[in-house]
Amino acid sequence: MQYRTLGRTGVQVSSLALGAMNFGRIGRTTQDEATALVDAALEAGINLIDTADMYSDGESEEMVGKAIAGRRDDIVLATKAGMPMGDERNHRGGSRRWLVTELDNSLRRLGVDHVDLYQIHRWDPATSDEETLSALTDLQRAGKIRYFGSSTFPAHRIVQAQWAAREHHLGRYVTEQPSYSILQRGIEAHVLPVTEEYGLGVLVWSPLASGWLSGAVRAGREVTTSRSAFMPERFDVTLPFNRARLDAVEQLAEVADEAGLTMIQLALGFVIAHPAVTSALIGPRTSDHLRAQLAAADTELPADVLDAIDAIVAPGTDLAAHEKYDTPPALLDPSARRR
């Protein structure tokens, strides 16, 4: 396992991190299975675990808390807030009112007195940067969080938050958590240059592109991944953008074969090769999934393999741009650009 410094914090984290989104109802994972995954990940050298309040409505945090009981100090523990937690209109977003309340809820579910990294799950256009950063700074000073970061922020919002922290003499985001894979490389053009400029640690999610790069999705083969069951449109190869992904996967499979790598090793090796990336979040549902992903822990792709990947999916290109979560609201809502 490789270890890297998380931005400018001085904290050393593993290049592969354990994402706990599949713990609980989402991944149909029991407590015993979740604990076994945590045990195996820690034994392999992973020291960063990432979850969120909304994963299975808090069940993931509860499972993580039980799995790490008695060894909390050996783990860099991260969680997130900001996505809706129920139908109440104020149980979401980046307001002081909600973050102060929801952090206490997360700490209770996790069974700890602090988290190492508290992340705003999505940019909240209804809340000012000063409001959110002020609340996070106070929570940090109270000892409930060690650091705070953003998740899936557009590049311009990352910059704006850094300037707001400076202008108002507040703590700043020290990490960003974007989606990044061989098939979704758009952040190379805007987000990653910004994180490098401001010295942010980068924890990338979906490095296997929701299973497209796991080796389970191939031409002429029925797609049976867990994601395909509840997101069928993302795997419907009659759609042009999915056909483009499948064509890329077939070419990438040839590159992996020639290099003596699995598709998972190729995919994870690619994202952790970028100098701006600190860790890749893996989200296994089973022990078999975890073992296959841990095999990429020390994978270093040579220049010719990286060049071959660039020839298949050009740098800065998203093959399914409509699936991005950092699109400015004005591009999605006509009223936001025409009023």
Short mmCIF file of C-alpha atoms in Angstrom, two decimals:
data_model
loop_
_atom_site.label_atom_id
_atom_site.label_comp_id
_atom_site.label_asym_id
_atom_site.label_seq_id
_atom_site.Cartn_x
_atom_site.Cartn_y
_atom_site.Cartn_z
CA MET A 1 0.00 0.00 0.00
CA GLN A 2 1.21 3.49 -0.85
CA TYR A 3 0.68 6.44 1.49
CA ARG A 4 0.36 10.09 0.62
CA THR A 5 -0.06 13.36 2.48
CA LEU A 6 -3.65 14.59 2.51
CA GLY A 7 -3.25 18.01 0.97
CA ARG A 8 -1.28 20.23 3.33
CA THR A 9 -2.64 18.66 6.52
CA GLY A 10 0.38 16.48 7.24
CA VAL A 11 -1.94 13.48 7.67
CA GLN A 12 -0.78 10.33 5.86
CA VAL A 13 -3.52 8.35 4.11
CA SER A 14 -3.52 5.22 1.97
CA SER A 15 -3.76 5.57 -1.81
CA LEU A 16 -6.81 3.30 -1.70
CA ALA A 17 -9.54 4.29 0.76
CA LEU A 18 -12.58 2.32 1.86
CA GLY A 19 -15.87 3.91 0.83
CA ALA A 20 -18.83 2.70 2.87
CA MET A 21 -21.75 3.65 0.63
CA ASN A 22 -22.60 -0.04 0.14
CA PHE A 23 -22.83 -0.70 3.87
CA GLY A 24 -26.47 -1.32 4.74
CA ARG A 25 -29.57 -1.21 2.59
CA ILE A 26 -27.94 0.25 -0.55
CA GLY A 27 -25.52 -2.64 -0.93
CA ARG A 28 -27.60 -5.18 0.99
CA THR A 29 -24.62 -5.59 3.33
CA THR A 30 -25.07 -6.95 6.85
CA GLN A 31 -23.12 -5.77 9.89
CA ASP A 32 -20.99 -8.91 9.90
CA GLU A 33 -20.16 -8.41 6.22
CA ALA A 34 -19.34 -4.74 6.76
CA THR A 35 -17.09 -5.57 9.71
CA ALA A 36 -15.30 -8.22 7.65
CA LEU A 37 -14.69 -5.68 4.89
CA VAL A 38 -13.28 -3.18 7.38
CA ASP A 39 -11.08 -5.87 8.95
CA ALA A 40 -9.65 -6.92 5.60
CA ALA A 41 -9.14 -3.34 4.44
CA LEU A 42 -7.26 -2.37 7.58
CA GLU A 43 -5.15 -5.51 7.42
CA ALA A 44 -4.19 -4.58 3.84
CA GLY A 45 -3.01 -1.16 4.96
CA ILE A 46 -6.03 1.03 4.21
CA ASN A 47 -6.32 3.68 6.91
CA LEU A 48 -9.01 6.00 5.52
CA ILE A 49 -12.72 5.14 5.74
CA ASP A 50 -15.29 7.42 4.11
CA THR A 51 -19.04 7.39 4.67
CA ALA A 52 -21.94 9.88 4.69
CA ASP A 53 -25.04 10.60 6.71
CA MET A 54 -27.37 9.87 3.76
CA TYR A 55 -25.98 6.42 2.92
CA SER A 56 -28.91 4.14 3.71
CA ASP A 57 -30.36 6.94 5.88
CA GLY A 58 -27.57 6.72 8.45
CA GLU A 59 -27.23 2.94 8.49
CA SER A 60 -23.79 3.09 6.87
CA GLU A 61 -22.46 5.37 9.62
CA GLU A 62 -23.88 3.04 12.27
CA MET A 63 -22.21 0.02 10.66
CA VAL A 64 -18.89 1.82 10.30
CA GLY A 65 -19.04 2.86 13.94
CA LYS A 66 -19.57 -0.72 15.12
CA ALA A 67 -16.87 -2.04 12.78
CA ILE A 68 -14.18 0.37 14.01
CA ALA A 69 -15.04 0.15 17.71
CA GLY A 70 -11.86 -0.20 19.76
CA ARG A 71 -9.53 0.96 17.00
CA ARG A 72 -10.79 4.47 16.25
CA ASP A 73 -7.40 6.14 16.71
CA ASP A 74 -5.80 4.05 13.95
CA ILE A 75 -8.29 5.28 11.33
CA VAL A 76 -8.71 8.52 9.43
CA LEU A 77 -12.50 8.74 9.60
CA ALA A 78 -14.43 10.84 7.10
CA THR A 79 -18.12 11.50 6.67
CA LYS A 80 -20.31 13.94 4.76
CA ALA A 81 -23.46 16.02 5.18
CA GLY A 82 -25.65 18.25 3.06
CA MET A 83 -27.81 15.86 1.05
CA PRO A 84 -31.48 15.54 2.12
CA MET A 85 -32.14 13.50 5.24
CA GLY A 86 -35.90 13.02 4.99
CA ASP A 87 -38.63 15.31 3.73
CA GLU A 88 -38.16 18.19 6.17
CA ARG A 89 -36.96 21.12 4.07
CA ASN A 90 -34.29 22.26 6.53
CA HIS A 91 -32.77 18.79 7.03
CA ARG A 92 -30.29 19.35 4.19
CA GLY A 93 -27.88 21.89 2.79
CA GLY A 94 -24.98 23.83 4.24
CA SER A 95 -26.65 26.10 6.80
CA ARG A 96 -25.22 26.46 10.30
CA ARG A 97 -28.56 25.30 11.68
CA TRP A 98 -28.36 21.97 9.85
CA LEU A 99 -24.63 21.25 10.00
CA VAL A 100 -24.40 21.72 13.77
CA THR A 101 -27.38 19.41 14.28
CA GLU A 102 -26.39 16.79 11.73
CA LEU A 103 -22.78 16.49 12.87
CA ASP A 104 -24.05 15.52 16.32
CA ASN A 105 -26.29 12.95 14.65
CA SER A 106 -23.35 11.54 12.69
CA LEU A 107 -21.15 11.38 15.79
CA ARG A 108 -23.90 9.51 17.61
CA ARG A 109 -24.35 7.02 14.77
CA LEU A 110 -20.60 6.51 14.44
CA GLY A 111 -20.12 6.19 18.19
CA VAL A 112 -17.20 8.67 18.27
CA ASP A 113 -16.54 12.12 19.70
CA HIS A 114 -15.01 13.56 16.52
CA VAL A 115 -14.44 12.87 12.84
CA ASP A 116 -11.17 13.57 11.09
CA LEU A 117 -12.71 14.93 7.89
CA TYR A 118 -16.19 16.45 7.57
CA GLN A 119 -17.24 17.09 3.98
CA ILE A 120 -20.03 19.12 2.40
CA HIS A 121 -21.60 16.52 0.13
CA ARG A 122 -22.69 18.96 -2.59
CA TRP A 123 -22.43 22.68 -3.11
CA ASP A 124 -25.55 24.36 -1.73
CA PRO A 125 -26.47 27.35 -3.92
CA ALA A 126 -28.97 28.56 -1.28
CA THR A 127 -26.29 29.04 1.39
CA SER A 128 -23.38 31.48 1.36
CA ASP A 129 -19.81 30.24 1.64
CA GLU A 130 -19.36 32.45 4.71
CA GLU A 131 -22.30 30.78 6.48
CA THR A 132 -21.06 27.25 5.83
CA LEU A 133 -17.37 27.95 6.49
CA SER A 134 -18.18 29.82 9.69
CA ALA A 135 -20.15 26.86 11.03
CA LEU A 136 -17.43 24.40 10.03
CA THR A 137 -14.73 26.56 11.60
CA ASP A 138 -16.63 26.68 14.90
CA LEU A 139 -17.15 22.90 14.83
CA GLN A 140 -13.42 22.48 14.24
CA ARG A 141 -12.55 24.78 17.14
CA ALA A 142 -14.97 22.81 19.33
CA GLY A 143 -12.94 19.67 18.58
CA LYS A 144 -15.75 17.83 16.84
CA ILE A 145 -13.98 17.78 13.47
CA ARG A 146 -10.28 17.93 12.68
CA TYR A 147 -10.54 19.14 9.06
CA PHE A 148 -13.29 19.90 6.57
CA GLY A 149 -13.61 19.50 2.83
CA SER A 150 -15.95 19.70 -0.14
CA SER A 151 -17.39 17.01 -2.37
CA THR A 152 -18.27 17.28 -6.07
CA PHE A 153 -17.91 21.07 -6.13
CA PRO A 154 -17.53 22.79 -9.51
CA ALA A 155 -14.08 24.31 -9.94
CA HIS A 156 -15.32 27.90 -9.65
CA ARG A 157 -17.04 27.10 -6.34
CA ILE A 158 -13.83 25.59 -4.96
CA VAL A 159 -12.04 28.83 -5.81
CA GLN A 160 -14.84 30.99 -4.41
CA ALA A 161 -14.79 29.09 -1.11
CA GLN A 162 -11.04 29.53 -0.80
CA TRP A 163 -11.41 33.28 -1.32
CA ALA A 164 -14.32 33.47 1.13
CA ALA A 165 -12.24 31.74 3.80
CA ARG A 166 -9.42 34.20 3.24
CA GLU A 167 -11.68 37.27 3.18
CA HIS A 168 -13.56 36.36 6.35
CA HIS A 169 -10.59 34.81 8.23
CA LEU A 170 -12.22 31.40 8.46
CA GLY A 171 -10.96 27.84 8.15
CA ARG A 172 -10.83 26.55 4.59
CA TYR A 173 -11.68 23.38 2.77
CA VAL A 174 -8.56 21.20 2.70
CA THR A 175 -9.93 18.42 0.47
CA GLU A 176 -12.21 17.89 -2.51
CA GLN A 177 -13.98 14.63 -3.37
CA PRO A 178 -14.85 14.49 -7.10
CA SER A 179 -15.96 11.71 -9.43
CA TYR A 180 -13.05 10.51 -11.59
CA SER A 181 -12.36 7.54 -13.83
CA ILE A 182 -10.92 6.68 -17.23
CA LEU A 183 -14.41 7.18 -18.67
CA GLN A 184 -15.10 10.45 -16.84
CA ARG A 185 -12.01 12.66 -17.15
CA GLY A 186 -13.59 16.10 -17.22
CA ILE A 187 -12.13 17.15 -13.87
CA GLU A 188 -8.66 17.04 -15.42
CA ALA A 189 -9.57 20.21 -17.32
CA HIS A 190 -10.85 22.30 -14.42
CA VAL A 191 -11.16 20.76 -10.92
CA LEU A 192 -7.74 19.10 -10.59
CA PRO A 193 -5.75 22.17 -11.71
CA VAL A 194 -7.61 24.16 -9.04
CA THR A 195 -7.00 21.62 -6.28
CA GLU A 196 -3.31 21.59 -7.16
CA GLU A 197 -3.21 25.41 -7.11
CA TYR A 198 -4.71 25.54 -3.60
CA GLY A 199 -2.98 22.46 -2.20
CA LEU A 200 -6.14 20.43 -1.58
CA GLY A 201 -6.13 16.71 -1.01
CA VAL A 202 -8.27 14.84 -3.54
CA LEU A 203 -10.29 11.72 -2.72
CA VAL A 204 -11.86 10.45 -5.94
CA TRP A 205 -15.06 8.42 -6.02
CA SER A 206 -16.40 6.02 -8.64
CA PRO A 207 -12.96 5.15 -10.08
CA LEU A 208 -14.55 2.00 -11.56
CA ALA A 209 -17.26 4.10 -13.23
CA SER A 210 -20.19 2.40 -11.47
CA GLY A 211 -18.90 -1.01 -12.57
CA TRP A 212 -18.12 -0.21 -16.21
CA LEU A 213 -14.41 -0.70 -15.47
CA SER A 214 -14.74 -3.68 -13.14
CA GLY A 215 -14.41 -6.25 -15.93
CA ALA A 216 -18.06 -7.26 -15.54
CA VAL A 217 -19.29 -5.12 -18.44
CA ARG A 218 -18.23 -6.43 -21.83
CA ALA A 219 -19.70 -6.62 -25.33
CA GLY A 220 -22.08 -9.54 -25.86
CA ARG A 221 -22.39 -10.18 -22.13
CA GLU A 222 -25.46 -9.55 -20.01
CA VAL A 223 -24.88 -6.78 -17.49
CA THR A 224 -25.62 -8.06 -13.98
CA THR A 225 -23.88 -5.51 -11.77
CA SER A 226 -25.75 -4.24 -8.71
CA ARG A 227 -25.84 -0.72 -10.16
CA SER A 228 -27.49 -1.91 -13.36
CA ALA A 229 -30.44 -3.20 -11.32
CA PHE A 230 -31.47 0.26 -10.08
CA MET A 231 -29.82 2.43 -12.75
CA PRO A 232 -30.68 0.49 -15.93
CA GLU A 233 -30.43 3.55 -18.18
CA ARG A 234 -26.72 3.84 -17.36
CA PHE A 235 -26.09 0.42 -18.87
CA ASP A 236 -28.49 0.44 -21.82
CA VAL A 237 -26.07 -0.05 -24.71
CA THR A 238 -28.69 1.03 -27.25
CA LEU A 239 -28.10 4.60 -26.04
CA PRO A 240 -25.27 6.41 -27.89
CA PHE A 241 -23.31 7.48 -24.80
CA ASN A 242 -23.40 3.95 -23.37
CA ARG A 243 -22.32 2.53 -26.71
CA ALA A 244 -19.35 4.93 -26.60
CA ARG A 245 -18.49 3.68 -23.12
CA LEU A 246 -18.74 0.06 -24.19
CA ASP A 247 -16.49 0.70 -27.20
CA ALA A 248 -13.94 2.32 -24.89
CA VAL A 249 -14.15 -0.56 -22.41
CA GLU A 250 -13.43 -3.10 -25.15
CA GLN A 251 -10.33 -1.17 -26.22
CA LEU A 252 -9.22 -0.70 -22.61
CA ALA A 253 -9.59 -4.45 -22.01
CA GLU A 254 -7.05 -5.05 -24.78
CA VAL A 255 -4.65 -2.56 -23.17
CA ALA A 256 -5.04 -4.30 -19.80
CA ASP A 257 -4.47 -7.74 -21.32
CA GLU A 258 -1.32 -6.62 -23.10
CA ALA A 259 0.01 -5.09 -19.88
CA GLY A 260 -0.81 -8.21 -17.83
CA LEU A 261 -3.34 -6.32 -15.70
CA THR A 262 -6.94 -6.78 -14.71
CA MET A 263 -9.41 -4.08 -15.69
CA ILE A 264 -9.64 -3.09 -12.03
CA GLN A 265 -5.88 -2.67 -11.79
CA LEU A 266 -5.89 -0.57 -14.95
CA ALA A 267 -8.74 1.62 -13.72
CA LEU A 268 -7.45 2.20 -10.18
CA GLY A 269 -3.84 2.50 -11.33
CA PHE A 270 -4.94 5.22 -13.75
CA VAL A 271 -6.65 7.48 -11.22
CA ILE A 272 -3.98 7.22 -8.53
CA ALA A 273 -1.30 7.98 -11.14
CA HIS A 274 -2.53 11.58 -11.45
CA PRO A 275 -0.30 13.80 -9.29
CA ALA A 276 -3.31 15.74 -7.97
CA VAL A 277 -5.06 12.62 -6.62
CA THR A 278 -4.42 11.55 -3.04
CA SER A 279 -6.63 8.47 -2.74
CA ALA A 280 -9.14 6.47 -4.76
CA LEU A 281 -12.28 5.44 -2.89
CA ILE A 282 -13.24 1.83 -3.44
CA GLY A 283 -16.73 0.67 -2.45
CA PRO A 284 -16.80 -3.13 -2.33
CA ARG A 285 -19.97 -5.02 -1.44
CA THR A 286 -18.27 -8.37 -0.89
CA SER A 287 -14.92 -9.73 0.22
CA ASP A 288 -14.27 -10.93 -3.33
CA HIS A 289 -14.79 -7.41 -4.62
CA LEU A 290 -12.39 -6.07 -2.01
CA ARG A 291 -9.65 -8.59 -2.82
CA ALA A 292 -9.87 -7.75 -6.53
CA GLN A 293 -9.56 -4.05 -5.77
CA LEU A 294 -6.76 -4.43 -3.23
CA ALA A 295 -4.73 -6.12 -5.97
CA ALA A 296 -4.34 -2.63 -7.45
CA ALA A 297 -2.80 -1.14 -4.31
CA ASP A 298 0.73 -1.12 -5.70
CA THR A 299 -0.11 -0.86 -9.39
CA GLU A 300 2.01 1.70 -11.22
CA LEU A 301 1.10 2.16 -14.87
CA PRO A 302 4.03 2.76 -17.23
CA ALA A 303 3.99 5.68 -19.64
CA ASP A 304 3.09 3.55 -22.66
CA VAL A 305 -0.03 2.23 -20.92
CA LEU A 306 -1.08 5.73 -19.88
CA ASP A 307 -0.51 6.91 -23.46
CA ALA A 308 -2.69 4.05 -24.74
CA ILE A 309 -5.48 5.11 -22.35
CA ASP A 310 -5.20 8.71 -23.57
CA ALA A 311 -5.62 7.49 -27.15
CA ILE A 312 -8.90 5.77 -26.21
CA VAL A 313 -10.39 8.47 -23.95
CA ALA A 314 -8.79 11.86 -24.45
CA PRO A 315 -7.65 13.83 -21.38
CA GLY A 316 -10.36 16.07 -19.98
CA THR A 317 -13.17 14.11 -21.70
CA ASP A 318 -16.38 12.85 -20.10
CA LEU A 319 -18.02 10.06 -22.08
CA ALA A 320 -21.28 10.62 -20.16
CA ALA A 321 -21.19 14.30 -19.28
CA HIS A 322 -24.90 14.33 -18.35
CA GLU A 323 -24.14 12.07 -15.38
CA LYS A 324 -21.87 14.60 -13.73
CA TYR A 325 -22.98 16.06 -10.40
CA ASP A 326 -21.14 19.38 -10.62
CA THR A 327 -23.04 20.90 -13.53
CA PRO A 328 -23.93 24.57 -12.87
CA PRO A 329 -27.66 24.94 -12.12
CA ALA A 330 -28.12 27.36 -15.05
CA LEU A 331 -27.31 24.55 -17.46
CA LEU A 332 -29.99 22.30 -16.00
CA ASP A 333 -32.79 24.76 -15.21
CA PRO A 334 -33.83 27.14 -18.05
CA SER A 335 -35.31 29.63 -15.56
CA ALA A 336 -31.87 30.05 -13.96
CA ARG A 337 -30.38 31.34 -17.21
CA ARG A 338 -33.37 33.21 -18.66
CA ARG A 339 -34.89 35.14 -15.80
#
